[in-house]
Coordinates of C-alpha atoms in Angstrom, one line a residue:
X9 CA 0.0 0.0 0.0
X10 CA 1.2 3.5 -0.8
X11 CA 1.3 6.2 2.0
X12 CA -1.8 8.0 0.7
X13 CA -3.9 4.9 0.5
X14 CA -2.8 3.7 4.0
X15 CA -3.7 7.2 5.4
X16 CA -7.2 7.1 3.8
X17 CA -7.7 3.5 5.2
X18 CA -6.8 4.7 8.7
X19 CA -9.2 7.7 8.3
X20 CA -12.0 5.4 7.2
X21 CA -11.5 3.0 10.1
X22 CA -11.7 6.0 12.5
X23 CA -14.9 7.1 11.0
X24 CA -16.7 3.8 11.3
X25 CA -15.6 3.1 14.9
X26 CA -18.7 2.6 17.1
X27 CA -19.3 3.5 20.7
X28 CA -18.9 0.6 23.2
X29 CA -22.2 -0.1 24.9
X30 CA -25.3 2.0 25.8
X31 CA -25.0 5.7 26.7
X32 CA -24.6 6.3 30.4
X33 CA -25.1 10.1 30.5
X34 CA -27.6 12.8 29.5
X35 CA -27.0 16.5 29.1
X36 CA -29.4 18.8 30.9
X37 CA -30.4 20.5 27.6
X38 CA -31.3 17.1 26.1
X39 CA -33.6 16.2 29.0
X40 CA -37.4 16.1 28.3
X41 CA -39.1 19.4 28.8
X42 CA -41.7 17.9 31.1
X43 CA -39.0 17.1 33.7
X44 CA -38.9 20.9 34.3
X45 CA -35.2 21.1 34.9
X46 CA -33.5 24.5 34.8
X47 CA -30.6 25.0 32.4
X48 CA -28.0 26.7 34.8
X49 CA -28.0 24.3 37.8
X50 CA -25.6 21.8 36.2
X51 CA -24.4 20.3 32.9
X52 CA -25.9 16.8 33.3
X53 CA -29.4 15.4 34.0
X54 CA -30.1 12.0 35.6
X55 CA -30.4 9.5 32.7
X56 CA -33.2 7.0 33.4
X57 CA -32.3 3.4 33.7
X58 CA -33.6 0.8 31.3
X59 CA -37.1 -0.2 32.5
X60 CA -40.8 -0.5 31.9
X61 CA -41.2 3.0 30.4
X62 CA -39.5 4.8 27.5
X63 CA -36.8 7.3 28.1
X64 CA -38.8 10.3 26.8
X65 CA -42.0 9.1 28.4
X66 CA -40.8 8.6 32.0
X67 CA -39.4 10.6 34.9
X68 CA -36.5 9.3 37.1
X69 CA -37.2 8.6 40.7
X70 CA -34.5 11.1 41.7
X71 CA -36.6 14.0 40.3
X72 CA -39.7 12.8 42.2
X73 CA -38.0 12.5 45.5
X74 CA -35.9 15.7 45.2
X75 CA -37.7 18.1 42.9
X76 CA -41.3 17.2 43.4
X77 CA -41.7 15.8 46.9
X78 CA -38.8 17.8 48.4
X79 CA -37.7 14.9 50.6
X80 CA -34.1 15.6 49.6
X81 CA -32.1 18.7 48.6
X82 CA -29.3 17.0 46.7
X83 CA -28.6 13.9 44.6
X84 CA -26.6 12.4 47.5
X85 CA -29.5 12.9 49.9
X86 CA -32.0 11.4 47.4
X87 CA -29.7 8.4 47.2
X88 CA -29.8 7.9 51.0
X89 CA -33.6 8.1 50.9
X90 CA -33.8 5.5 48.1
X91 CA -31.3 3.2 49.8
X92 CA -33.4 3.3 53.0
X93 CA -35.9 1.1 51.1
X94 CA -38.7 3.4 52.1
X95 CA -40.2 3.9 48.6
X96 CA -42.2 1.4 46.6
X97 CA -43.3 1.6 43.0
X98 CA -46.3 -0.6 42.1
X99 CA -45.9 -2.4 45.5
X100 CA -42.2 -3.2 45.0
X101 CA -39.3 -1.6 46.9
X102 CA -37.0 0.4 44.5
X103 CA -33.5 1.6 45.4
X104 CA -32.3 2.8 42.0
X105 CA -32.3 6.6 42.0
X106 CA -32.7 6.7 38.2
X107 CA -35.6 4.1 38.0
X108 CA -38.0 5.2 35.3
X109 CA -41.5 6.0 36.6
X110 CA -44.2 6.5 34.1
X111 CA -47.9 7.0 33.5
X112 CA -50.2 5.2 36.0
X113 CA -47.4 4.1 38.3
X114 CA -48.3 3.9 42.0
X115 CA -45.6 5.4 44.3
X116 CA -46.1 4.4 48.0
X117 CA -44.2 5.7 51.0
X118 CA -45.2 3.7 54.1
X119 CA -43.3 5.8 56.6
X120 CA -45.3 8.9 55.8
X121 CA -48.5 6.9 54.9
X122 CA -48.5 8.6 51.4
X123 CA -49.6 7.1 48.1
X124 CA -49.4 8.8 44.7
X125 CA -50.4 8.0 41.1
X126 CA -48.4 9.5 38.2
X127 CA -50.8 11.1 35.8
X128 CA -50.5 13.9 33.1
X129 CA -51.8 17.4 33.4
X130 CA -53.0 19.2 30.2
X131 CA -49.6 20.7 29.6
X132 CA -47.9 17.3 29.4
X133 CA -46.2 17.4 32.8
X134 CA -46.3 14.5 35.3
X135 CA -48.6 15.1 38.3
X136 CA -48.1 13.2 41.5
X137 CA -51.8 12.7 42.3
X138 CA -52.4 11.8 45.9
X139 CA -54.6 8.7 46.3
X140 CA -55.9 6.5 49.2
X141 CA -54.3 3.2 50.2
X142 CA -57.4 1.4 48.8
X143 CA -56.8 3.0 45.4
X144 CA -53.1 2.3 45.6
X145 CA -53.8 -1.4 45.6
X146 CA -54.4 -1.4 41.8
X147 CA -53.5 0.3 38.6
X148 CA -54.8 0.5 35.0
X149 CA -52.7 -0.9 32.2
X150 CA -53.2 -0.5 28.5
X151 CA -53.0 -3.7 26.4
X152 CA -50.2 -3.3 23.8
X153 CA -49.9 -6.9 22.6
X154 CA -52.1 -10.0 22.5
X155 CA -50.2 -13.2 21.5
X156 CA -49.9 -16.9 21.9
X157 CA -46.8 -18.2 23.8
X158 CA -45.1 -21.5 24.1
X159 CA -47.5 -24.4 24.7
X160 CA -50.3 -22.3 23.1
X161 CA -50.6 -20.2 26.2
X162 CA -52.3 -16.9 25.5
X163 CA -50.8 -13.8 27.1
X164 CA -51.0 -10.0 27.0
X165 CA -48.3 -7.4 27.3
X166 CA -49.2 -4.0 28.9
X167 CA -47.9 -0.5 28.5
X168 CA -45.7 -0.9 31.6
X169 CA -44.0 -4.1 30.5
X170 CA -46.2 -6.6 32.4
X171 CA -46.9 -10.0 30.9
X172 CA -50.2 -11.5 32.0
X173 CA -51.0 -15.1 31.0
X174 CA -54.4 -16.5 30.4
X175 CA -56.3 -13.2 30.0
X176 CA -60.1 -13.1 29.5
X177 CA -60.8 -14.0 25.8
X178 CA -62.8 -10.7 25.4
X179 CA -59.6 -8.6 26.1
X180 CA -58.1 -7.2 22.9
X181 CA -55.3 -4.7 22.0
X182 CA -56.1 -1.1 23.0
X183 CA -58.3 -2.3 25.9
X184 CA -57.5 -1.4 29.5
X185 CA -57.1 -3.9 32.3
X186 CA -57.3 -3.2 36.0
X187 CA -54.5 -5.0 37.7
X188 CA -54.2 -5.9 41.4
X189 CA -50.6 -5.0 42.3
X190 CA -50.1 -7.6 45.0
X191 CA -51.0 -10.6 42.8
X192 CA -50.5 -9.2 39.2
X193 CA -54.0 -10.5 38.4
X194 CA -56.6 -8.8 36.2
X195 CA -59.6 -7.7 38.3
X196 CA -61.7 -5.9 35.6
X197 CA -61.2 -4.7 32.1
X198 CA -62.6 -1.8 30.0
X199 CA -63.1 -2.1 26.2
X200 CA -61.9 0.4 23.7
X201 CA -65.5 1.4 22.7
X202 CA -67.6 4.4 21.8
X203 CA -68.9 6.1 25.0
X204 CA -66.1 5.0 27.3
X205 CA -64.0 7.6 29.2
X206 CA -60.4 8.0 28.1
X207 CA -57.2 9.9 28.8
X208 CA -54.7 11.1 26.2
X209 CA -51.1 10.1 26.9
X210 CA -49.2 11.7 24.0
X211 CA -49.5 14.4 21.4
X212 CA -50.9 18.0 21.5
X213 CA -53.9 16.9 23.6
X214 CA -51.9 15.0 26.3
X215 CA -53.6 15.0 29.7
X216 CA -57.1 15.7 28.3
X217 CA -59.9 13.4 29.5
X218 CA -63.0 12.8 27.4
X219 CA -65.3 10.1 25.9
X220 CA -64.9 8.4 22.6
X221 CA -67.3 9.7 19.9
X222 CA -66.2 7.6 17.0
X223 CA -63.1 6.0 15.4
X224 CA -61.9 6.5 11.8
X225 CA -60.2 3.3 10.4
X226 CA -57.3 3.9 8.1
X227 CA -55.9 0.7 6.6
X228 CA -52.1 0.8 6.5
X229 CA -52.1 4.1 8.5
X230 CA -53.0 5.4 11.9
X231 CA -56.6 5.1 13.1
X232 CA -58.0 8.5 14.3
X233 CA -60.2 8.7 17.4
X234 CA -62.6 11.6 18.0
X235 CA -63.3 12.5 21.6
X236 CA -65.5 15.0 23.5
X237 CA -64.9 16.3 27.1
X238 CA -67.4 17.5 29.7
X239 CA -67.4 21.1 28.4
X240 CA -68.4 19.9 25.0
X241 CA -65.0 20.6 23.4
X242 CA -64.0 18.0 20.7
X243 CA -60.7 16.9 19.4
X244 CA -59.0 14.1 17.4
X245 CA -55.9 12.1 18.0
X246 CA -54.2 8.8 17.0
X247 CA -55.6 5.6 18.5
X248 CA -52.2 4.9 20.0
X249 CA -52.4 8.0 22.2
X250 CA -55.8 7.0 23.8
X251 CA -55.9 5.2 27.2
X252 CA -59.3 4.0 28.3
X253 CA -60.0 4.8 32.0
X254 CA -63.1 2.9 32.5
X255 CA -66.5 1.7 31.2
X256 CA -69.0 4.5 30.6
X257 CA -68.4 8.0 31.7
X258 CA -67.0 7.1 35.2
X259 CA -63.2 6.5 35.3
X260 CA -61.9 3.7 37.5
X261 CA -59.4 6.0 39.1
X262 CA -59.6 9.4 40.7
X263 CA -58.4 12.3 38.5
X264 CA -56.2 15.4 39.3
X265 CA -57.9 18.7 40.2
X266 CA -58.4 19.9 36.6
X267 CA -60.2 16.6 35.7
X268 CA -58.5 16.6 32.3
X269 CA -60.2 19.8 31.1
X270 CA -57.9 21.9 28.9
X271 CA -58.4 25.7 29.1
X272 CA -57.2 28.2 26.5
X273 CA -54.5 30.8 27.4
X274 CA -57.2 33.5 27.6
X275 CA -59.3 31.4 29.9
X276 CA -56.3 30.7 32.2
X277 CA -55.5 34.4 32.3
X278 CA -59.1 35.3 33.2
X279 CA -59.1 32.7 36.0
X280 CA -55.8 34.1 37.4
X281 CA -57.1 37.6 37.3
X282 CA -60.3 36.6 39.1
X283 CA -58.2 34.8 41.8
X284 CA -56.1 37.9 42.3
X285 CA -59.2 40.1 43.1

């Protein structure tokens, strides 16, 4: 090989060299906006561990303990709190400070007798909605996959990574199952049908709660669902963004203060002005 060709070969090998293993860090600017981290406090953000929820659709446990609940002032203090085994997610003790918590997860703190359910507000941010110990015994899970396993055993996979074997034959994809956390058994289920109450989990209408009016079927594309809330406002979104909350107009869980009603900027300004009087 000539000198020029050997140099080009070295340059080519340097270009195609891959990183070794998964990424371990996240810059603060690259963190999802709904985490509500300020830009100037540091360079890095806590990168969520691999877990049941996607990176951009979860929030690390550290931010819940430190930024939301204010049970710690620093990362080190939050680590001490987590290592004390005081915090449970869906009934199981978690010690990982970057454990990814997501939509519908139940966070329990026995020492303070507190229970929270992670829900969305109409601006796409996670809300730690305080619930009773009775309501903390179950959660709602959206069915993502229905398949037949080894030995012709039917099973479903839910939005939070659960695999439940031998489901009710009436349960289909896009339906919602009510799961008892202690046993991982399905107590009830709600069908994806017209007239049932739903929450939106992604897109511009995230956090809104309404009932299904009708569904547009698009073969080879995304099905579009039309919904209406209690104020009469209507909107449309993809079927993949719709999470059924219960049969009929009554959700199987309690909702945050706004009840999933989205107000315009003008309406919000008028409400703030009225409060200020």
